[in-house]
Amino acid sequence: MLRRFQSEPVLANPRLESGSFKIKSDLRQSILHRHRHITPMSDKRHPIRSTNLAQKQQHTMPSIPIISFDSQSAQMPPPEQLWLDLNDLQRKLYSCYSAGSLTGTNNGQQKHLNLTHDNSHRTNILGPKHFIVEEENEALLAKELEEAKIQSAHNSHSSMHSSQPQIFNFESNDFSIKNSNLLNDRLALHSKSLSSLSAIAPTTDKKLQSSTLGSTKMHFTTGVVYDDESLKHECYCKRTDLHLENPRRLLVIYEHLKKCNLLDDCEIIRSCCATIDMLTDCHNPTHVYLFGCDQRQRTQQSAALLTQRLSSIVHLPCGGFGIHDDVDTIWNELYTARVCRLAIGNTIELSKYILDGKLKNGFALVRPPGHHAAQKPLGFCYFNTIAITAKYLKKNRNLERIAIVDWDIHHGNGTQDLTYDDPNILYISLHRYDNGTYFPGGGRIEECGSDAGLGKNINIAFSGEPTSVMTDVEYLAAFRTVVMPILEQFQPQIILVSCGFDACMGHPHPLGGYELTPTCFGYMTNQLMKLADGKVVLVLEGGYELNALAECGKSCVEALLGRELPSFSKETLETKPNAYAVHSLKNVIDVQREFWPTLDQYQHLVSMSHEQAITS
């Protein structure tokens, strides 16, 4: 089913409509005026979805010139063979979009892409199996259609809630539950389309409007960034089982916060779009112009830049588009650039409110994530939201000590690259390393910064056997012996957190593999709030198991609001860190003691249980 948004009418079946698609763009409106009869979309992957009307109206549609590529040879056709006329290119490209035809065809046959992966060329999180398309059965299709009819007739919100997975019970103090079914539960991601999400009411509540327009003074409380526009960045195929970074990630957190009445005590921030200048503080102009310009700006670019951009985008077997160097990262021609800039702009706005004393702290529920992005898209990331925010605050608020704490299970290689020589930005990353075999492969303990930034880069890189698992016990040890002592010596003026939840249990390898609990994320948030006068900004990064996302988000917001947090179980407090974690943490201290002498007095606490450490 096609995805509809709040501004568009909910139709029983968009494929049965005779071309009355609602299109906002002036350019596309003009094209619609010239081409009054539009061929409805037909689904070649599911022939039963094709309509008789589509068969009758066999207009020839211009196909998007798709660039096939082989990851081993990575050979591209010369530009002159791809585009002969820039004006003709733009006409064909946008007329295809206006018609709803998003797949390239050649004599009626869909083009396929050779997805042979070469590890020497690039590293993908999910590997080649990520794009294996499994056919949906007729019962599922019939159920989707029935849901769409119900929404159209009753304008009901219930179908959206019923399509979400049941939230696990995370209320147990000891989250290392002796329930093998829970421990073995896979990602709760389904092949169902996101059409049911269109029933969500626009977030136009009074509090949101007042905070956005500035007509009412904000309460000194926690700010939450949430923008409906962020839901529009998704693959054209709408397959949430193929593309784990999808709108459901934000929705489950936001809806759970709403259900728990936590948003009643928060201020909502949205509709602040970053400028091109903000992006170029971190990323080179070419990268910004390729992936950060909106549709109008792209029509004004040179032919050479447009050709370079098109060579960076490839057609995926699912029917959508991805990035040539990392096909796991999807591209949406209409919305990706704007959603990225909204994520950055809203995060900066939230940080400014906190520095100005209008808000106490905050959580930016934004997507796509950003900590892998440096000078090219990687790992679902286009622009490094947290690094851009840090550079902006340094430049425009004259901050001299900005701390970034990254507890996403994957190393923030992009953030490290962009802040590696900056003496004013301290970067601390806790991540799974496994001797360089875990994505993205960087983040060695010995990487400490360079030039004026030497000593301002700390990698707490956990390594062990493939079956070794880090839990709350090991992260508690890392916080009490490395993270907090360094931050206390650094005395940051604000703390930005790359808040990934993929270390939470429920994420299988390679998306995670560790078994932290929501309680641990709330605890780490609470510890950081003891510094920088409580000025802490959480920025959502990874996390793809929906149940874990919802509960971890709730635990962090409760900590930000100053609510009482659940305590760890007695078993967690009395257990000593495993040998792999102890070895990794001692190596970190050995490397970093040159820059942070205070670490010497904490080294003896590494191998103790948390209860022993806090009472010794």
mmCIF file of N, CA and C in Angstrom, residues 248-345:
data_model
loop_
_atom_site.group_PDB
_atom_site.id
_atom_site.type_symbol
_atom_site.label_atom_id
_atom_site.label_comp_id
_atom_site.label_asym_id
_atom_site.label_seq_id
_atom_site.Cartn_x
_atom_site.Cartn_y
_atom_site.Cartn_z
ATOM 1 N N ARG A 248 8.857 3.969 11.781
ATOM 2 C CA ARG A 248 8.349 3.322 12.986
ATOM 3 C C ARG A 248 9.262 3.562 14.185
ATOM 4 N N ARG A 249 10.540 3.776 13.943
ATOM 5 C CA ARG A 249 11.482 3.968 15.049
ATOM 6 C C ARG A 249 11.101 5.183 15.898
ATOM 7 N N LEU A 250 10.715 6.255 15.249
ATOM 8 C CA LEU A 250 10.298 7.434 15.996
ATOM 9 C C LEU A 250 8.912 7.272 16.584
ATOM 10 N N LEU A 251 8.031 6.668 15.824
ATOM 11 C CA LEU A 251 6.636 6.569 16.243
ATOM 12 C C LEU A 251 6.469 5.755 17.521
ATOM 13 N N VAL A 252 7.197 4.640 17.642
ATOM 14 C CA VAL A 252 7.019 3.809 18.832
ATOM 15 C C VAL A 252 7.488 4.543 20.089
ATOM 16 N N ILE A 253 8.571 5.326 19.962
ATOM 17 C CA ILE A 253 9.044 6.089 21.125
ATOM 18 C C ILE A 253 8.046 7.185 21.465
ATOM 19 N N TYR A 254 7.651 7.955 20.461
ATOM 20 C CA TYR A 254 6.745 9.083 20.700
ATOM 21 C C TYR A 254 5.410 8.610 21.264
ATOM 22 N N GLU A 255 4.845 7.562 20.694
ATOM 23 C CA GLU A 255 3.557 7.065 21.163
ATOM 24 C C GLU A 255 3.654 6.487 22.570
ATOM 25 N N HIS A 256 4.793 5.847 22.886
ATOM 26 C CA HIS A 256 4.951 5.290 24.235
ATOM 27 C C HIS A 256 5.100 6.403 25.262
ATOM 28 N N LEU A 257 5.833 7.466 24.920
ATOM 29 C CA LEU A 257 5.941 8.609 25.822
ATOM 30 C C LEU A 257 4.578 9.250 26.049
ATOM 31 N N LYS A 258 3.803 9.291 24.990
ATOM 32 C CA LYS A 258 2.460 9.867 25.079
ATOM 33 C C LYS A 258 1.558 9.010 25.957
ATOM 34 N N LYS A 259 1.655 7.697 25.760
ATOM 35 C CA LYS A 259 0.833 6.753 26.530
ATOM 36 C C LYS A 259 1.158 6.822 28.020
ATOM 37 N N CYS A 260 2.431 7.046 28.338
ATOM 38 C CA CYS A 260 2.864 7.115 29.742
ATOM 39 C C CYS A 260 2.714 8.517 30.330
ATOM 40 N N ASN A 261 2.105 9.431 29.576
ATOM 41 C CA ASN A 261 1.846 10.808 30.030
ATOM 42 C C ASN A 261 3.121 11.586 30.345
ATOM 43 N N LEU A 262 4.223 11.193 29.754
ATOM 44 C CA LEU A 262 5.474 11.915 29.977
ATOM 45 C C LEU A 262 5.542 13.199 29.155
ATOM 46 N N LEU A 263 4.881 13.197 27.986
ATOM 47 C CA LEU A 263 4.927 14.391 27.137
ATOM 48 C C LEU A 263 4.161 15.556 27.746
ATOM 49 N N ASP A 264 3.266 15.274 28.691
ATOM 50 C CA ASP A 264 2.512 16.353 29.339
ATOM 51 C C ASP A 264 3.434 17.289 30.113
ATOM 52 N N ASP A 265 4.565 16.769 30.543
ATOM 53 C CA ASP A 265 5.504 17.568 31.318
ATOM 54 C C ASP A 265 6.680 18.068 30.481
ATOM 55 N N CYS A 266 6.590 17.906 29.174
ATOM 56 C CA CYS A 266 7.683 18.303 28.283
ATOM 57 C C CYS A 266 7.235 19.409 27.336
ATOM 58 N N GLU A 267 8.203 20.096 26.757
ATOM 59 C CA GLU A 267 7.935 21.060 25.689
ATOM 60 C C GLU A 267 8.365 20.434 24.366
ATOM 61 N N ILE A 268 7.521 20.573 23.349
ATOM 62 C CA ILE A 268 7.802 19.966 22.055
ATOM 63 C C ILE A 268 8.444 21.004 21.127
ATOM 64 N N ILE A 269 9.530 20.605 20.486
ATOM 65 C CA ILE A 269 10.254 21.478 19.554
ATOM 66 C C ILE A 269 10.168 20.874 18.159
ATOM 67 N N ARG A 270 9.893 21.699 17.154
ATOM 68 C CA ARG A 270 9.853 21.196 15.777
ATOM 69 C C ARG A 270 9.953 22.355 14.783
ATOM 70 N N SER A 271 10.002 21.994 13.507
ATOM 71 C CA SER A 271 9.917 22.934 12.383
ATOM 72 C C SER A 271 11.086 23.919 12.301
ATOM 73 N N CYS A 272 12.263 23.515 12.767
ATOM 74 C CA CYS A 272 13.461 24.348 12.636
ATOM 75 C C CYS A 272 14.409 23.652 11.664
ATOM 76 N N CYS A 273 14.575 24.234 10.501
ATOM 77 C CA CYS A 273 15.359 23.605 9.437
ATOM 78 C C CYS A 273 16.759 24.217 9.382
ATOM 79 N N ALA A 274 17.777 23.372 9.355
ATOM 80 C CA ALA A 274 19.156 23.852 9.297
ATOM 81 C C ALA A 274 19.450 24.503 7.956
ATOM 82 N N THR A 275 20.344 25.458 7.960
ATOM 83 C CA THR A 275 20.765 26.116 6.730
ATOM 84 C C THR A 275 21.947 25.357 6.115
ATOM 85 N N ILE A 276 22.224 25.683 4.877
ATOM 86 C CA ILE A 276 23.375 25.079 4.204
ATOM 87 C C ILE A 276 24.675 25.439 4.934
ATOM 88 N N ASP A 277 24.769 26.664 5.451
ATOM 89 C CA ASP A 277 25.973 27.092 6.157
ATOM 90 C C ASP A 277 26.230 26.256 7.401
ATOM 91 N N MET A 278 25.166 25.849 8.084
ATOM 92 C CA MET A 278 25.331 25.000 9.267
ATOM 93 C C MET A 278 25.954 23.668 8.891
ATOM 94 N N LEU A 279 25.529 23.124 7.767
ATOM 95 C CA LEU A 279 26.041 21.829 7.339
ATOM 96 C C LEU A 279 27.510 21.923 6.924
ATOM 97 N N THR A 280 27.874 23.025 6.285
ATOM 98 C CA THR A 280 29.255 23.162 5.801
ATOM 99 C C THR A 280 30.242 23.447 6.923
ATOM 100 N N ASP A 281 29.779 23.673 8.148
ATOM 101 C CA ASP A 281 30.691 23.786 9.277
ATOM 102 C C ASP A 281 31.415 22.473 9.529
ATOM 103 N N CYS A 282 30.796 21.359 9.106
ATOM 104 C CA CYS A 282 31.408 20.039 9.300
ATOM 105 C C CYS A 282 31.720 19.338 7.984
ATOM 106 N N HIS A 283 30.794 19.399 7.055
ATOM 107 C CA HIS A 283 30.919 18.631 5.817
ATOM 108 C C HIS A 283 31.400 19.524 4.678
ATOM 109 N N ASN A 284 32.123 18.928 3.728
ATOM 110 C CA ASN A 284 32.603 19.732 2.608
ATOM 111 C C ASN A 284 31.430 20.138 1.719
ATOM 112 N N PRO A 285 31.540 21.257 1.018
ATOM 113 C CA PRO A 285 30.410 21.784 0.240
ATOM 114 C C PRO A 285 29.867 20.795 -0.786
ATOM 115 N N THR A 286 30.726 20.014 -1.402
ATOM 116 C CA THR A 286 30.240 19.067 -2.409
ATOM 117 C C THR A 286 29.275 18.067 -1.790
ATOM 118 N N HIS A 287 29.637 17.528 -0.643
ATOM 119 C CA HIS A 287 28.753 16.584 0.053
ATOM 120 C C HIS A 287 27.428 17.250 0.411
ATOM 121 N N VAL A 288 27.502 18.478 0.880
ATOM 122 C CA VAL A 288 26.280 19.199 1.271
ATOM 123 C C VAL A 288 25.396 19.445 0.061
ATOM 124 N N TYR A 289 25.987 19.878 -1.062
ATOM 125 C CA TYR A 289 25.197 20.166 -2.251
ATOM 126 C C TYR A 289 24.625 18.899 -2.876
ATOM 127 N N LEU A 290 25.318 17.784 -2.723
ATOM 128 C CA LEU A 290 24.834 16.533 -3.301
ATOM 129 C C LEU A 290 23.618 16.004 -2.553
ATOM 130 N N PHE A 291 23.652 16.068 -1.206
ATOM 131 C CA PHE A 291 22.618 15.388 -0.423
ATOM 132 C C PHE A 291 21.823 16.310 0.500
ATOM 133 N N GLY A 292 22.172 17.589 0.569
ATOM 134 C CA GLY A 292 21.475 18.478 1.486
ATOM 135 C C GLY A 292 20.579 19.503 0.838
ATOM 136 N N CYS A 293 20.555 19.556 -0.501
ATOM 137 C CA CYS A 293 19.739 20.548 -1.202
ATOM 138 C C CYS A 293 18.336 20.012 -1.449
ATOM 139 N N ASP A 294 17.356 20.899 -1.328
ATOM 140 C CA ASP A 294 15.991 20.474 -1.579
ATOM 141 C C ASP A 294 15.733 20.401 -3.085
ATOM 142 N N GLN A 295 14.516 20.026 -3.442
ATOM 143 C CA GLN A 295 14.192 19.794 -4.851
ATOM 144 C C GLN A 295 14.354 21.055 -5.690
ATOM 145 N N ARG A 296 13.965 22.203 -5.134
ATOM 146 C CA ARG A 296 14.093 23.450 -5.877
ATOM 147 C C ARG A 296 15.557 23.801 -6.112
ATOM 148 N N GLN A 297 16.382 23.634 -5.066
ATOM 149 C CA GLN A 297 17.800 23.958 -5.188
ATOM 150 C C GLN A 297 18.508 23.029 -6.166
ATOM 151 N N ARG A 298 18.064 21.793 -6.238
ATOM 152 C CA ARG A 298 18.721 20.845 -7.141
ATOM 153 C C ARG A 298 18.484 21.205 -8.607
ATOM 154 N N THR A 299 17.335 21.807 -8.899
ATOM 155 C CA THR A 299 17.073 22.191 -10.288
ATOM 156 C C THR A 299 17.971 23.329 -10.739
ATOM 157 N N GLN A 300 18.617 24.026 -9.794
ATOM 158 C CA GLN A 300 19.480 25.146 -10.122
ATOM 159 C C GLN A 300 20.963 24.764 -10.150
ATOM 160 N N GLN A 301 21.266 23.487 -9.898
ATOM 161 C CA GLN A 301 22.657 23.064 -9.853
ATOM 162 C C GLN A 301 23.209 22.852 -11.254
ATOM 163 N N SER A 302 24.517 22.859 -11.335
ATOM 164 C CA SER A 302 25.177 22.668 -12.617
ATOM 165 C C SER A 302 24.999 21.235 -13.103
ATOM 166 N N ALA A 303 25.196 21.052 -14.385
ATOM 167 C CA ALA A 303 25.060 19.718 -14.967
ATOM 168 C C ALA A 303 26.101 18.770 -14.391
ATOM 169 N N ALA A 304 27.307 19.273 -14.147
ATOM 170 C CA ALA A 304 28.376 18.417 -13.618
ATOM 171 C C ALA A 304 28.036 17.915 -12.221
ATOM 172 N N LEU A 305 27.513 18.816 -11.356
ATOM 173 C CA LEU A 305 27.174 18.416 -9.998
ATOM 174 C C LEU A 305 25.978 17.471 -9.999
ATOM 175 N N LEU A 306 25.021 17.737 -10.856
ATOM 176 C CA LEU A 306 23.854 16.871 -10.937
ATOM 177 C C LEU A 306 24.242 15.487 -11.419
ATOM 178 N N THR A 307 25.143 15.416 -12.366
ATOM 179 C CA THR A 307 25.626 14.125 -12.855
ATOM 180 C C THR A 307 26.362 13.371 -11.758
ATOM 181 N N GLN A 308 27.164 14.081 -10.965
ATOM 182 C CA GLN A 308 27.878 13.449 -9.861
ATOM 183 C C GLN A 308 26.910 12.912 -8.822
ATOM 184 N N ARG A 309 25.865 13.682 -8.565
ATOM 185 C CA ARG A 309 24.877 13.244 -7.590
ATOM 186 C C ARG A 309 24.148 11.995 -8.063
ATOM 187 N N LEU A 310 23.775 11.977 -9.324
ATOM 188 C CA LEU A 310 23.064 10.830 -9.856
ATOM 189 C C LEU A 310 23.939 9.578 -9.886
ATOM 190 N N SER A 311 25.243 9.755 -10.069
ATOM 191 C CA SER A 311 26.140 8.600 -10.039
ATOM 192 C C SER A 311 26.312 8.062 -8.632
ATOM 193 N N SER A 312 25.910 8.847 -7.630
ATOM 194 C CA SER A 312 26.008 8.398 -6.244
ATOM 195 C C SER A 312 24.781 7.614 -5.805
ATOM 196 N N ILE A 313 23.740 7.623 -6.650
ATOM 197 C CA ILE A 313 22.472 6.985 -6.279
ATOM 198 C C ILE A 313 22.200 5.824 -7.228
ATOM 199 N N VAL A 314 21.840 4.682 -6.657
ATOM 200 C CA VAL A 314 21.595 3.497 -7.475
ATOM 201 C C VAL A 314 20.196 2.955 -7.195
ATOM 202 N N HIS A 315 19.717 2.183 -8.147
ATOM 203 C CA HIS A 315 18.407 1.559 -8.041
ATOM 204 C C HIS A 315 18.534 0.258 -7.256
ATOM 205 N N LEU A 316 17.642 0.037 -6.291
ATOM 206 C CA LEU A 316 17.665 -1.173 -5.480
ATOM 207 C C LEU A 316 16.642 -2.186 -5.987
ATOM 208 N N PRO A 317 16.864 -3.458 -5.759
ATOM 209 C CA PRO A 317 15.913 -4.467 -6.216
ATOM 210 C C PRO A 317 14.516 -4.317 -5.629
ATOM 211 N N CYS A 318 14.427 -3.656 -4.461
ATOM 212 C CA CYS A 318 13.113 -3.486 -3.830
ATOM 213 C C CYS A 318 12.259 -2.463 -4.562
ATOM 214 N N GLY A 319 12.846 -1.701 -5.475
ATOM 215 C CA GLY A 319 12.108 -0.682 -6.199
ATOM 216 C C GLY A 319 12.462 0.725 -5.790
ATOM 217 N N GLY A 320 13.243 0.875 -4.713
ATOM 218 C CA GLY A 320 13.637 2.201 -4.254
ATOM 219 C C GLY A 320 15.036 2.553 -4.700
ATOM 220 N N PHE A 321 15.631 3.510 -3.986
ATOM 221 C CA PHE A 321 16.962 4.004 -4.330
ATOM 222 C C PHE A 321 17.858 3.982 -3.099
ATOM 223 N N GLY A 322 19.147 3.774 -3.327
ATOM 224 C CA GLY A 322 20.113 3.770 -2.248
ATOM 225 C C GLY A 322 21.396 4.455 -2.673
ATOM 226 N N ILE A 323 22.333 4.547 -1.745
ATOM 227 C CA ILE A 323 23.614 5.192 -1.995
ATOM 228 C C ILE A 323 24.590 4.171 -2.559
ATOM 229 N N HIS A 324 25.316 4.571 -3.589
ATOM 230 C CA HIS A 324 26.219 3.668 -4.294
ATOM 231 C C HIS A 324 27.230 3.020 -3.365
ATOM 232 N N ASP A 325 27.839 3.797 -2.463
ATOM 233 C CA ASP A 325 28.876 3.270 -1.584
ATOM 234 C C ASP A 325 28.317 2.507 -0.392
ATOM 235 N N ASP A 326 27.031 2.609 -0.128
ATOM 236 C CA ASP A 326 26.423 1.901 1.004
ATOM 237 C C ASP A 326 24.934 1.719 0.706
ATOM 238 N N VAL A 327 24.606 0.618 0.057
ATOM 239 C CA VAL A 327 23.233 0.435 -0.423
ATOM 240 C C VAL A 327 22.242 0.219 0.707
ATOM 241 N N ASP A 328 22.697 0.014 1.955
ATOM 242 C CA ASP A 328 21.777 -0.057 3.086
ATOM 243 C C ASP A 328 21.152 1.305 3.381
ATOM 244 N N THR A 329 21.800 2.367 2.939
ATOM 245 C CA THR A 329 21.321 3.728 3.200
ATOM 246 C C THR A 329 20.400 4.153 2.060
ATOM 247 N N ILE A 330 19.114 4.254 2.339
ATOM 248 C CA ILE A 330 18.134 4.544 1.279
ATOM 249 C C ILE A 330 18.063 6.037 1.002
ATOM 250 N N TRP A 331 17.595 6.368 -0.199
ATOM 251 C CA TRP A 331 17.451 7.767 -0.622
ATOM 252 C C TRP A 331 16.033 8.009 -1.111
ATOM 253 N N ASN A 332 15.411 9.054 -0.589
ATOM 254 C CA ASN A 332 14.091 9.478 -1.035
ATOM 255 C C ASN A 332 14.247 10.842 -1.686
ATOM 256 N N GLU A 333 13.995 10.907 -2.976
ATOM 257 C CA GLU A 333 14.249 12.118 -3.759
ATOM 258 C C GLU A 333 13.522 13.334 -3.213
ATOM 259 N N LEU A 334 12.319 13.139 -2.704
ATOM 260 C CA LEU A 334 11.499 14.278 -2.283
ATOM 261 C C LEU A 334 11.765 14.713 -0.850
ATOM 262 N N TYR A 335 12.141 13.789 0.030
ATOM 263 C CA TYR A 335 12.101 14.105 1.453
ATOM 264 C C TYR A 335 13.415 13.937 2.211
ATOM 265 N N THR A 336 14.357 13.144 1.723
ATOM 266 C CA THR A 336 15.533 12.837 2.534
ATOM 267 C C THR A 336 16.307 14.087 2.934
ATOM 268 N N ALA A 337 16.590 14.961 1.985
ATOM 269 C CA ALA A 337 17.391 16.154 2.284
ATOM 270 C C ALA A 337 16.713 17.028 3.331
ATOM 271 N N ARG A 338 15.407 17.247 3.181
ATOM 272 C CA ARG A 338 14.695 18.103 4.134
ATOM 273 C C ARG A 338 14.658 17.465 5.529
ATOM 274 N N VAL A 339 14.420 16.172 5.598
ATOM 275 C CA VAL A 339 14.353 15.507 6.898
ATOM 276 C C VAL A 339 15.703 15.582 7.612
ATOM 277 N N CYS A 340 16.796 15.422 6.863
ATOM 278 C CA CYS A 340 18.127 15.558 7.466
ATOM 279 C C CYS A 340 18.333 16.952 8.038
ATOM 280 N N ARG A 341 17.927 17.949 7.296
ATOM 281 C CA ARG A 341 18.115 19.328 7.764
ATOM 282 C C ARG A 341 17.186 19.670 8.920
ATOM 283 N N LEU A 342 16.018 19.063 8.964
ATOM 284 C CA LEU A 342 15.132 19.252 10.116
ATOM 285 C C LEU A 342 15.734 18.623 11.367
ATOM 286 N N ALA A 343 16.338 17.453 11.218
ATOM 287 C CA ALA A 343 16.969 16.801 12.363
ATOM 288 C C ALA A 343 18.054 17.690 12.958
ATOM 289 N N ILE A 344 18.860 18.285 12.087
ATOM 290 C CA ILE A 344 19.953 19.149 12.558
ATOM 291 C C ILE A 344 19.402 20.448 13.133
ATOM 292 N N GLY A 345 18.503 21.081 12.412
ATOM 293 C CA GLY A 345 17.953 22.356 12.865
ATOM 294 C C GLY A 345 17.212 22.247 14.179
#
